[in-house]
XYZ file of C-alpha atoms in Angstrom:
632
model
C 84.559 -88.380 155.559
C 87.144 -85.723 154.793
C 85.953 -82.246 155.222
C 85.455 -80.218 152.026
C 86.747 -76.681 152.330
C 84.186 -73.986 152.012
C 84.244 -72.287 148.529
C 85.367 -68.646 148.603
C 82.609 -66.170 148.882
C 81.701 -64.913 145.447
C 82.877 -61.307 144.826
C 79.946 -58.950 144.242
C 79.324 -58.078 140.565
C 79.730 -54.362 141.251
C 83.190 -54.926 142.703
C 84.286 -56.964 139.683
C 82.957 -54.287 137.355
C 84.809 -51.605 139.314
C 88.039 -53.596 139.010
C 87.466 -54.029 135.275
C 86.918 -50.304 134.711
C 89.891 -49.368 136.865
C 92.173 -51.659 134.857
C 91.393 -50.000 131.510
C 94.510 -48.120 130.353
C 93.511 -46.594 126.966
C 90.328 -44.829 128.077
C 89.734 -42.341 130.838
C 86.549 -43.587 132.521
C 85.148 -41.671 135.468
C 81.902 -40.660 137.141
C 80.513 -37.175 137.636
C 77.816 -36.059 140.030
C 74.820 -34.136 138.779
C 76.726 -30.819 138.718
C 79.862 -32.229 137.113
C 82.165 -32.932 140.041
C 84.437 -35.958 139.673
C 83.389 -38.839 141.968
C 85.499 -41.705 140.541
C 88.782 -41.988 138.584
C 90.228 -45.005 136.755
C 93.813 -45.820 135.827
C 93.266 -44.770 132.206
C 92.047 -41.333 133.359
C 95.127 -40.950 135.552
C 97.448 -41.908 132.658
C 95.627 -39.687 130.165
C 95.065 -36.569 132.276
C 97.967 -37.001 134.773
C 95.876 -36.413 137.928
C 95.973 -38.889 140.822
C 92.540 -39.748 142.303
C 93.144 -37.719 145.457
C 94.045 -34.671 143.304
C 90.932 -34.619 141.143
C 88.040 -36.323 142.947
C 85.715 -33.610 144.186
C 86.795 -31.075 141.541
C 84.587 -30.038 138.664
C 85.323 -31.691 135.311
C 85.597 -28.221 133.682
C 89.213 -28.438 134.896
C 89.936 -30.465 131.749
C 88.630 -27.821 129.321
C 90.537 -24.942 127.671
C 89.840 -21.505 129.173
C 87.916 -20.343 126.102
C 85.561 -23.357 126.381
C 85.005 -22.743 130.102
C 84.328 -19.035 129.451
C 81.726 -20.031 126.876
C 80.002 -22.355 129.366
C 80.631 -25.394 127.241
C 81.160 -28.002 130.033
C 77.733 -27.217 131.521
C 76.217 -27.288 128.025
C 77.580 -30.806 127.495
C 75.920 -32.008 130.694
C 72.676 -30.324 129.726
C 72.641 -32.091 126.347
C 73.567 -35.427 127.896
C 70.753 -35.086 130.447
C 68.309 -34.089 127.721
C 69.255 -36.734 125.116
C 70.690 -39.407 127.402
C 74.057 -39.265 125.652
C 76.422 -36.659 124.231
C 79.534 -37.195 122.084
C 82.084 -34.763 120.604
C 85.736 -34.252 119.761
C 87.753 -31.299 120.955
C 90.793 -30.023 122.815
C 91.265 -30.964 126.479
C 93.862 -29.930 129.064
C 96.224 -32.207 131.027
C 97.553 -31.463 134.500
C 100.805 -30.078 133.041
C 98.866 -27.663 130.850
C 99.462 -29.507 127.585
C 96.585 -30.067 125.196
C 95.364 -33.261 123.574
C 92.597 -33.984 121.095
C 89.921 -36.024 122.821
C 86.918 -38.068 121.847
C 84.413 -37.625 124.674
C 81.209 -39.570 125.427
C 78.997 -38.442 128.325
C 76.126 -40.688 129.390
C 73.347 -39.631 131.812
C 72.949 -42.125 134.739
C 69.477 -42.481 136.209
C 68.101 -44.483 139.080
C 65.188 -46.949 138.984
C 62.847 -44.059 139.462
C 64.326 -42.221 136.462
C 65.914 -39.560 138.602
C 69.299 -38.244 137.407
C 72.045 -39.528 139.691
C 75.112 -38.344 137.734
C 77.048 -38.919 134.547
C 79.468 -41.461 133.197
C 82.256 -39.999 131.065
C 84.623 -41.845 128.704
C 87.571 -39.956 127.168
C 89.994 -41.201 124.542
C 93.201 -39.496 123.325
C 92.987 -39.053 119.514
C 95.834 -36.555 119.169
C 97.936 -38.849 116.983
C 95.006 -39.645 114.708
C 94.114 -35.971 114.417
C 97.720 -35.088 113.570
C 97.672 -37.729 110.854
C 94.363 -36.439 109.514
C 95.621 -32.860 109.572
C 98.799 -33.882 107.775
C 96.685 -35.716 105.210
C 94.415 -32.693 104.740
C 97.412 -30.389 104.395
C 99.004 -32.775 101.910
C 95.800 -32.909 99.909
C 95.540 -29.116 100.026
C 99.150 -28.676 98.870
C 98.603 -31.214 96.115
C 95.414 -29.452 95.059
C 97.194 -26.088 95.002
C 100.101 -27.590 93.094
C 97.813 -29.104 90.467
C 95.871 -25.864 90.214
C 99.070 -23.860 89.735
C 100.458 -25.992 86.900
C 100.352 -23.924 83.709
C 101.994 -26.179 81.111
C 99.744 -29.206 81.625
C 95.975 -29.561 81.560
C 95.179 -31.778 84.562
C 91.568 -32.684 85.310
C 89.399 -35.435 86.742
C 86.685 -37.379 84.922
C 83.839 -39.385 86.370
C 83.689 -43.109 85.468
C 81.477 -42.057 82.533
C 83.907 -39.381 81.312
C 82.183 -36.293 82.742
C 84.626 -33.516 83.746
C 84.722 -33.023 87.532
C 87.744 -30.743 88.051
C 89.701 -28.226 85.940
C 93.113 -26.683 86.645
C 94.571 -23.384 85.359
C 96.719 -25.250 82.814
C 93.585 -26.786 81.320
C 92.003 -23.358 81.072
C 95.117 -21.923 79.384
C 95.552 -24.786 76.902
C 91.924 -25.538 76.028
C 90.382 -22.104 76.537
C 87.464 -23.118 78.768
C 86.838 -21.657 82.218
C 85.877 -24.152 84.963
C 82.261 -22.973 84.910
C 82.047 -23.626 81.170
C 83.381 -27.152 81.184
C 82.765 -28.891 84.535
C 79.816 -31.247 84.162
C 80.336 -31.768 80.433
C 81.675 -34.876 78.726
C 85.349 -34.786 77.792
C 84.523 -35.795 74.224
C 84.005 -32.101 73.367
C 87.821 -31.854 72.901
C 87.875 -34.356 70.013
C 87.604 -33.872 66.253
C 84.345 -34.958 64.598
C 86.029 -37.882 62.871
C 87.450 -39.080 66.198
C 84.002 -38.848 67.780
C 82.498 -40.845 64.922
C 85.156 -43.512 65.469
C 84.348 -43.695 69.213
C 87.826 -42.602 70.234
C 86.973 -41.040 73.640
C 85.258 -44.198 74.901
C 88.032 -46.371 73.488
C 90.640 -44.385 75.433
C 88.787 -44.936 78.713
C 88.441 -48.664 78.028
C 92.155 -48.923 77.202
C 93.079 -47.083 80.401
C 90.932 -49.513 82.421
C 92.415 -52.545 80.697
C 96.085 -51.480 80.890
C 96.059 -49.197 83.940
C 97.131 -46.287 81.757
C 96.636 -45.040 78.193
C 98.773 -42.523 76.318
C 98.634 -41.155 72.790
C 99.310 -38.092 70.664
C 96.801 -36.526 68.336
C 94.841 -33.439 67.379
C 92.507 -31.883 69.950
C 90.061 -28.984 69.724
C 90.150 -25.770 71.761
C 87.156 -23.703 72.791
C 87.628 -21.321 69.832
C 87.606 -24.245 67.387
C 91.352 -24.196 66.684
C 93.251 -27.462 66.923
C 96.510 -28.297 68.674
C 98.733 -31.363 68.767
C 98.350 -32.950 72.193
C 100.125 -35.562 74.244
C 97.401 -37.193 76.355
C 97.704 -39.604 79.288
C 94.671 -41.142 81.065
C 94.778 -43.296 84.203
C 91.923 -44.799 86.255
C 91.505 -43.765 89.905
C 90.286 -46.293 92.493
C 89.321 -45.885 96.151
C 90.595 -48.054 98.991
C 88.049 -50.718 98.153
C 89.203 -50.871 94.496
C 85.982 -49.232 93.352
C 86.478 -47.062 90.237
C 86.140 -43.408 91.185
C 86.924 -41.992 87.756
C 89.943 -41.041 85.639
C 92.725 -38.494 85.828
C 93.677 -36.969 82.480
C 96.831 -35.011 81.695
C 97.154 -33.135 78.398
C 100.162 -31.220 77.078
C 100.268 -28.910 74.055
C 102.985 -30.355 71.790
C 102.200 -28.269 68.697
C 105.572 -26.510 68.694
C 107.494 -29.754 69.099
C 105.545 -31.317 66.231
C 106.287 -28.289 64.064
C 110.005 -28.607 64.803
C 109.803 -32.320 64.046
C 108.206 -31.600 60.696
C 110.864 -28.981 59.971
C 113.562 -31.469 60.877
C 112.062 -34.024 58.505
C 111.836 -31.391 55.795
C 115.449 -30.351 56.411
C 116.564 -33.952 56.209
C 114.738 -34.425 52.909
C 116.313 -31.231 51.589
C 119.778 -32.405 52.646
C 119.247 -35.741 50.936
C 118.100 -33.904 47.806
C 121.173 -31.645 47.840
C 123.481 -34.609 48.217
C 121.779 -36.397 45.328
C 121.838 -33.245 43.173
C 125.537 -32.687 43.817
C 126.359 -36.239 42.859
C 124.271 -36.025 39.692
C 125.871 -32.731 38.653
C 129.374 -34.151 38.969
C 128.673 -36.685 36.208
C 128.398 -34.159 33.312
C 131.220 -32.030 34.758
C 133.757 -34.812 34.223
C 133.539 -34.950 30.407
C 133.430 -31.145 30.215
C 136.680 -31.007 32.195
C 138.202 -33.579 29.869
C 137.173 -31.533 26.834
C 138.783 -28.403 28.282
C 141.978 -30.337 28.927
C 142.035 -31.489 25.321
C 141.613 -27.895 24.133
C 144.449 -26.826 26.421
C 146.713 -29.471 24.851
C 145.834 -28.328 21.306
C 148.915 -26.578 19.828
C 148.641 -22.936 18.709
C 144.897 -22.354 19.049
C 143.491 -19.198 17.538
C 142.961 -16.243 19.885
C 139.186 -16.765 19.730
C 139.481 -20.457 20.637
C 141.957 -19.694 23.424
C 139.676 -17.019 24.870
C 136.656 -19.326 24.735
C 138.660 -22.181 26.259
C 139.849 -20.056 29.190
C 136.324 -18.743 29.760
C 134.983 -22.315 29.920
C 137.805 -23.253 32.283
C 137.016 -20.420 34.682
C 133.295 -21.099 34.707
C 133.860 -24.820 35.064
C 136.091 -24.241 38.106
C 133.405 -22.022 39.608
C 130.698 -24.608 38.970
C 132.882 -27.364 40.429
C 133.261 -25.370 43.637
C 129.480 -24.924 43.841
C 128.915 -28.645 43.420
C 131.555 -29.444 46.047
C 129.861 -27.063 48.471
C 126.471 -28.617 47.759
C 127.839 -32.070 48.411
C 129.532 -30.996 51.643
C 126.387 -29.274 52.935
C 124.485 -32.503 52.345
C 127.144 -34.451 54.206
C 127.302 -31.895 57.005
C 123.581 -31.850 57.743
C 123.404 -35.649 57.713
C 126.521 -36.020 59.852
C 128.497 -37.825 57.137
C 131.145 -35.225 56.321
C 134.655 -36.652 56.096
C 137.079 -35.123 58.584
C 140.715 -36.103 59.115
C 142.573 -34.630 62.099
C 146.358 -34.347 62.027
C 149.086 -31.783 62.578
C 148.797 -29.299 59.711
C 151.083 -26.538 58.474
C 148.799 -23.529 58.402
C 151.291 -21.671 56.216
C 150.670 -24.268 53.500
C 146.891 -23.998 53.992
C 147.138 -20.244 53.390
C 149.354 -20.702 50.320
C 146.991 -23.285 48.786
C 143.964 -21.083 49.378
C 145.555 -17.995 47.805
C 146.679 -20.020 44.823
C 143.151 -21.361 44.292
C 141.466 -17.939 44.294
C 144.232 -15.916 42.631
C 142.730 -16.285 39.095
C 139.388 -14.871 40.268
C 141.061 -11.910 41.970
C 143.357 -11.272 39.001
C 140.364 -11.251 36.685
C 138.855 -8.461 38.802
C 142.206 -6.684 39.306
C 141.915 -6.944 43.096
C 144.859 -5.902 45.265
C 145.469 -8.724 47.754
C 147.538 -7.865 50.829
C 148.828 -10.844 52.801
C 150.164 -10.500 56.366
C 151.229 -13.966 57.502
C 154.114 -14.905 59.869
C 157.034 -16.528 58.085
C 157.645 -18.931 60.967
C 155.873 -22.297 60.647
C 152.463 -22.367 62.325
C 151.047 -25.772 63.225
C 147.424 -26.601 64.053
C 145.434 -29.772 64.668
C 142.881 -30.240 61.921
C 142.040 -31.290 58.393
C 144.203 -29.432 55.852
C 141.662 -29.828 53.041
C 138.767 -28.559 55.148
C 140.783 -25.616 56.504
C 141.747 -24.652 52.953
C 138.058 -24.923 52.050
C 137.192 -22.462 54.825
C 139.794 -19.923 53.767
C 138.977 -20.290 50.068
C 135.285 -19.662 50.750
C 136.113 -16.497 52.681
C 138.474 -15.240 49.975
C 136.013 -16.096 47.180
C 133.260 -14.313 49.125
C 135.471 -11.233 49.436
C 136.321 -11.333 45.727
C 132.670 -11.695 44.700
C 131.485 -8.671 46.669
C 134.484 -6.385 46.106
C 134.365 -4.202 42.978
C 137.125 -4.248 40.375
C 140.461 -2.847 41.577
C 139.230 -3.179 45.163
C 141.334 -4.049 48.205
C 141.322 -7.440 49.997
C 143.468 -8.203 53.027
C 144.363 -11.571 54.540
C 145.940 -11.442 57.975
C 147.080 -14.310 60.198
C 148.586 -14.099 63.676
C 149.018 -16.254 66.737
C 148.230 -15.437 70.367
C 149.253 -18.142 72.780
C 147.680 -21.350 71.549
C 145.052 -19.591 69.421
C 145.570 -18.907 65.733
C 143.588 -16.000 64.275
C 142.694 -15.343 60.634
C 140.849 -12.358 59.178
C 139.747 -11.675 55.600
C 138.810 -8.025 55.038
C 137.624 -6.120 51.979
C 136.427 -2.662 50.971
C 133.500 -4.025 48.978
C 129.724 -4.102 49.218
C 129.515 -4.507 52.989
C 126.534 -5.778 54.942
C 123.540 -4.226 56.638
C 122.836 -5.129 60.288
C 119.939 -7.309 59.128
C 122.130 -9.169 56.641
C 124.807 -9.670 59.325
C 122.310 -11.474 61.537
C 121.543 -14.014 58.769
C 124.794 -14.204 56.811
C 125.748 -17.669 58.081
C 122.331 -19.216 57.492
C 121.967 -21.765 54.712
C 121.143 -20.125 51.337
C 121.538 -16.609 52.790
C 123.248 -14.234 50.355
C 123.574 -10.995 52.249
C 121.598 -7.999 51.015
C 119.198 -8.811 48.193
C 120.333 -6.139 45.733
C 124.009 -6.990 46.155
C 123.390 -10.724 46.023
C 121.366 -10.373 42.863
C 124.459 -9.126 41.052
C 126.569 -12.098 42.116
C 126.202 -15.805 41.439
C 126.183 -18.399 44.190
C 123.897 -20.538 46.286
C 124.546 -18.939 49.655
C 126.066 -22.046 51.216
C 129.791 -21.230 51.297
C 129.704 -19.213 54.530
C 127.405 -21.748 56.209
C 129.843 -24.491 55.340
C 132.848 -22.408 56.431
C 131.368 -21.680 59.847
C 130.456 -25.325 60.433
C 133.932 -26.500 59.456
C 135.571 -23.944 61.770
C 133.342 -25.062 64.643
C 134.275 -28.695 63.944
C 137.868 -27.591 64.521
C 136.873 -26.078 67.909
C 136.887 -22.443 66.751
C 134.354 -19.756 65.844
C 133.729 -17.685 62.718
C 132.219 -14.196 62.881
C 131.429 -11.357 60.471
C 131.651 -7.575 60.851
C 130.669 -4.669 58.643
C 130.115 -0.970 59.180
C 127.234 -1.095 56.721
C 126.445 -1.317 53.008
C 129.255 -0.041 50.804
C 131.777 -0.011 53.681
C 133.360 -3.424 53.301
C 133.293 -6.563 55.456
C 135.611 -8.539 57.672
C 135.335 -12.247 58.466
C 137.383 -13.572 61.370
C 137.938 -16.994 62.847
C 140.285 -18.601 65.320
C 141.609 -22.131 65.715
C 142.698 -23.592 69.075
C 145.719 -25.761 69.896
C 148.102 -23.884 67.601
C 151.897 -24.142 67.915
C 154.600 -21.759 66.751
C 157.953 -23.315 65.869
C 160.563 -22.956 68.627
C 162.671 -19.819 68.361
C 160.227 -18.027 66.056
C 158.182 -14.946 66.801
C 155.405 -13.009 65.189
C 157.235 -9.746 65.600
C 159.972 -8.847 63.166
C 163.551 -8.886 64.576
C 164.448 -5.656 66.308
C 160.851 -4.367 66.336
C 159.859 -2.959 69.716
C 156.848 -4.737 71.178
C 153.728 -2.651 71.829
C 151.814 -2.294 75.073
C 150.517 -5.452 76.730
C 146.751 -5.238 77.195
C 144.260 -7.799 78.492
C 140.639 -7.890 77.321
C 138.214 -9.593 79.735
C 134.666 -10.206 78.500
C 132.344 -13.240 78.683
C 131.017 -12.330 75.203
C 133.647 -14.083 73.105
C 132.784 -12.251 69.907
C 133.086 -8.896 71.668
C 136.361 -9.883 73.357
C 137.954 -11.292 70.210
C 136.935 -8.389 67.986
C 138.234 -5.811 70.476
C 141.466 -7.777 70.717
C 141.834 -7.599 66.940
C 141.370 -3.802 66.998
C 144.084 -3.503 69.657
C 146.437 -5.700 67.648
C 145.948 -3.444 64.657
C 147.109 -0.634 66.973
C 150.375 -2.589 67.546
C 149.387 -3.759 71.032
C 150.131 -7.193 72.440
C 146.779 -8.591 73.503
C 145.656 -11.358 75.811
C 142.028 -12.442 76.109
C 140.111 -13.990 79.014
C 136.422 -14.875 78.978
C 135.752 -14.863 82.748
C 137.112 -13.414 85.981
C 139.057 -16.423 87.334
C 140.777 -16.920 83.968
C 141.759 -13.227 83.891
C 143.283 -13.382 87.385
C 145.207 -16.543 86.553
C 146.479 -14.965 83.300
C 147.622 -11.858 85.192
C 149.486 -13.947 87.760
C 151.418 -15.690 85.003
C 152.032 -12.647 82.809
C 151.010 -9.188 84.130
C 149.548 -6.690 81.659
C 150.038 -2.938 81.489
C 146.320 -2.303 81.083
C 143.071 -4.260 81.340
C 139.752 -3.616 79.625
C 137.322 -5.313 82.023
C 133.674 -6.091 81.343
C 131.464 -5.445 84.376
C 128.462 -7.671 83.672
C 130.055 -11.124 83.673
C 128.305 -14.125 85.278
C 129.824 -15.827 88.277
C 132.424 -13.151 89.085
C 131.519 -9.658 87.922
C 133.937 -6.895 86.981
C 133.873 -5.236 90.408
C 134.808 -8.520 92.090
C 137.582 -9.129 89.558
C 138.990 -5.630 90.159
C 139.018 -6.168 93.921
C 140.872 -9.466 93.571
C 143.220 -7.990 90.956
C 144.308 -5.093 93.173
C 145.345 -7.631 95.825
C 147.754 -9.387 93.430
C 151.413 -8.481 93.056
C 151.536 -5.667 90.507
C 147.759 -5.392 90.442
C 147.772 -2.129 92.369
C 149.649 -0.403 89.532
C 147.905 -1.763 86.430
C 145.553 0.582 84.549
C 142.046 -0.891 84.516
C 139.127 0.453 82.489
C 135.545 -0.624 83.156
C 133.877 -1.793 79.939
C 130.095 -1.809 80.139
C 126.846 -1.121 78.349
C 125.666 1.113 81.228
C 126.817 4.688 80.636
C 124.913 7.026 82.963
C 126.735 9.483 85.194
C 125.850 7.310 88.195
C 127.375 4.252 86.476
C 130.589 6.140 85.739
C 130.785 7.496 89.291
C 130.294 4.037 90.785
C 133.047 2.564 88.618
C 135.537 5.301 89.531
C 134.697 5.024 93.239
C 135.273 1.259 93.027
C 138.851 1.871 91.847
C 138.616 1.763 88.046
C 140.907 4.211 86.246
C 138.403 4.809 83.440
C 134.817 4.019 82.461
C 134.273 3.048 78.798
C 130.809 2.492 77.357
C 129.910 -0.206 74.819
C 129.912 -0.159 71.844
C 133.418 1.245 72.204
C 134.196 4.043 69.763
C 137.649 3.772 68.203
C 138.503 7.397 68.990
C 137.553 6.881 72.655
C 139.709 3.752 72.829
C 142.634 5.566 71.207
C 142.297 8.487 73.641
C 142.280 6.100 76.610
C 145.410 4.303 75.414
C 147.195 7.578 74.701
C 146.228 9.063 78.076
C 147.492 5.920 79.791
C 150.761 6.226 77.859
C 150.246 2.891 76.131
C 150.333 4.130 72.516
C 151.783 7.178 70.853
């Protein structure tokens, strides 16, 4: 018989167990004696704590603890608790060989012999640093989110239980609804609803809808703590945990009362516009036969003086009423966006002539003196000739209405670069500061006492401003006060002056060239007009870069420079200006609303030649120009 080889001797169980423990990589598993000295060391312990067996065996396990834990006697306390209870577990910081820290889960087990005598301890350590970092990041994220929610002021954000009981309350909820957290947490959210909504079961219906659709949103009236109501936008969403168990609802509420009010005003304005349009159309129907009757009377040969006087009176009043109806109709079209507008190249000279012709009878009837200062050279603009004439006619009619008999009205037109300026001035009733702030509003009629003496609906200036803005320009009003006259000014862009023509008369010496720089367009344009009236040539820029570019192309003799402009302030513009060719010689005055001695000193030290305070007094401006040798 063949010999059967002897089977290998079976490895003792203790040896196999030792090999198994030594092979574990993710856990540090080692033995301690009864006083805590290391007596064994597996591969996982070496990888985790960086010590080789020969470096650590025989040393006390307190080597792995931070100094503050060792000073507090914590390693010995762990052994004491493990000996007492048979097992001890905790998480805390531990130290590697290189001094770095890691967050460890530690289990210490007391090892006893058959007789129950303590023979040492088994210790298992696991590195949980990554998990702790994730948990810390999650806690920090939750804390930041909680702080963010708490800090939100414009939205009420709060949590509800599955039954609708309030569980959290942010500062926005307190501001909007009026309840403090102590007053509202623990109560049902139905206390924010109107009685009729409660009777209809609206709160419960909202929660059911949010559960069914994943989200519910609506707008409606809600009740504050003081009993007042507000229009709210409300969104509710269910909140589930990781196991898809309903934890409650998050509710976000925003106060939309102001937006609803504006919406209602917009609807009301639209209805009013539709009414005005309908009224204008209806009024035109009876005006047509009246106009025909007047025409017949005008064709009647040799009427008596009484008939002729009555006929002319009807004609004048009919023309006035026709203008009112036209304005009503255009306001209706304007507010509904249906106004007719035709853009083409227009002769502004003809627009001026048509406008004067239309209002001449009214001015003649009041014996007004109309002064017209318009260049003879053709001026061309892009726009609608009819609408531009409507603007100018409204301004002239307004001047005639509020200027007493034999009063003075002035119409002036001039061109500066590609901008065409028009002003209508009078020495009539004038406007108070309060009336100036409302003069362009629909149905505004200036000061009540003055308006009461004049007919009109208060829509002509509103229409004029809108039409000017549709042409890309602006319309403004000025007055030194009641009884001191008014001036209305507007400009139109993209103007052209015929080749070879000039605004100045032949042989007339041109005045000083001055640049006005101010981001407030009304302030810049009005100051420019004052300077033009002083026979100066004026250029206008509305920001620093535009002023520097304008100076490079065409240097000025003097510059009135606003200090408080956004982007590039006056000091920065001055610094850049002085570096340009010719900039070191130009006279520059700081123009500002700050007028203390310190402000003036700072401006002069920065290199300004003068410091002028807004609002600029005419005498001060004249003195500056005379001192600078710019005017006589």
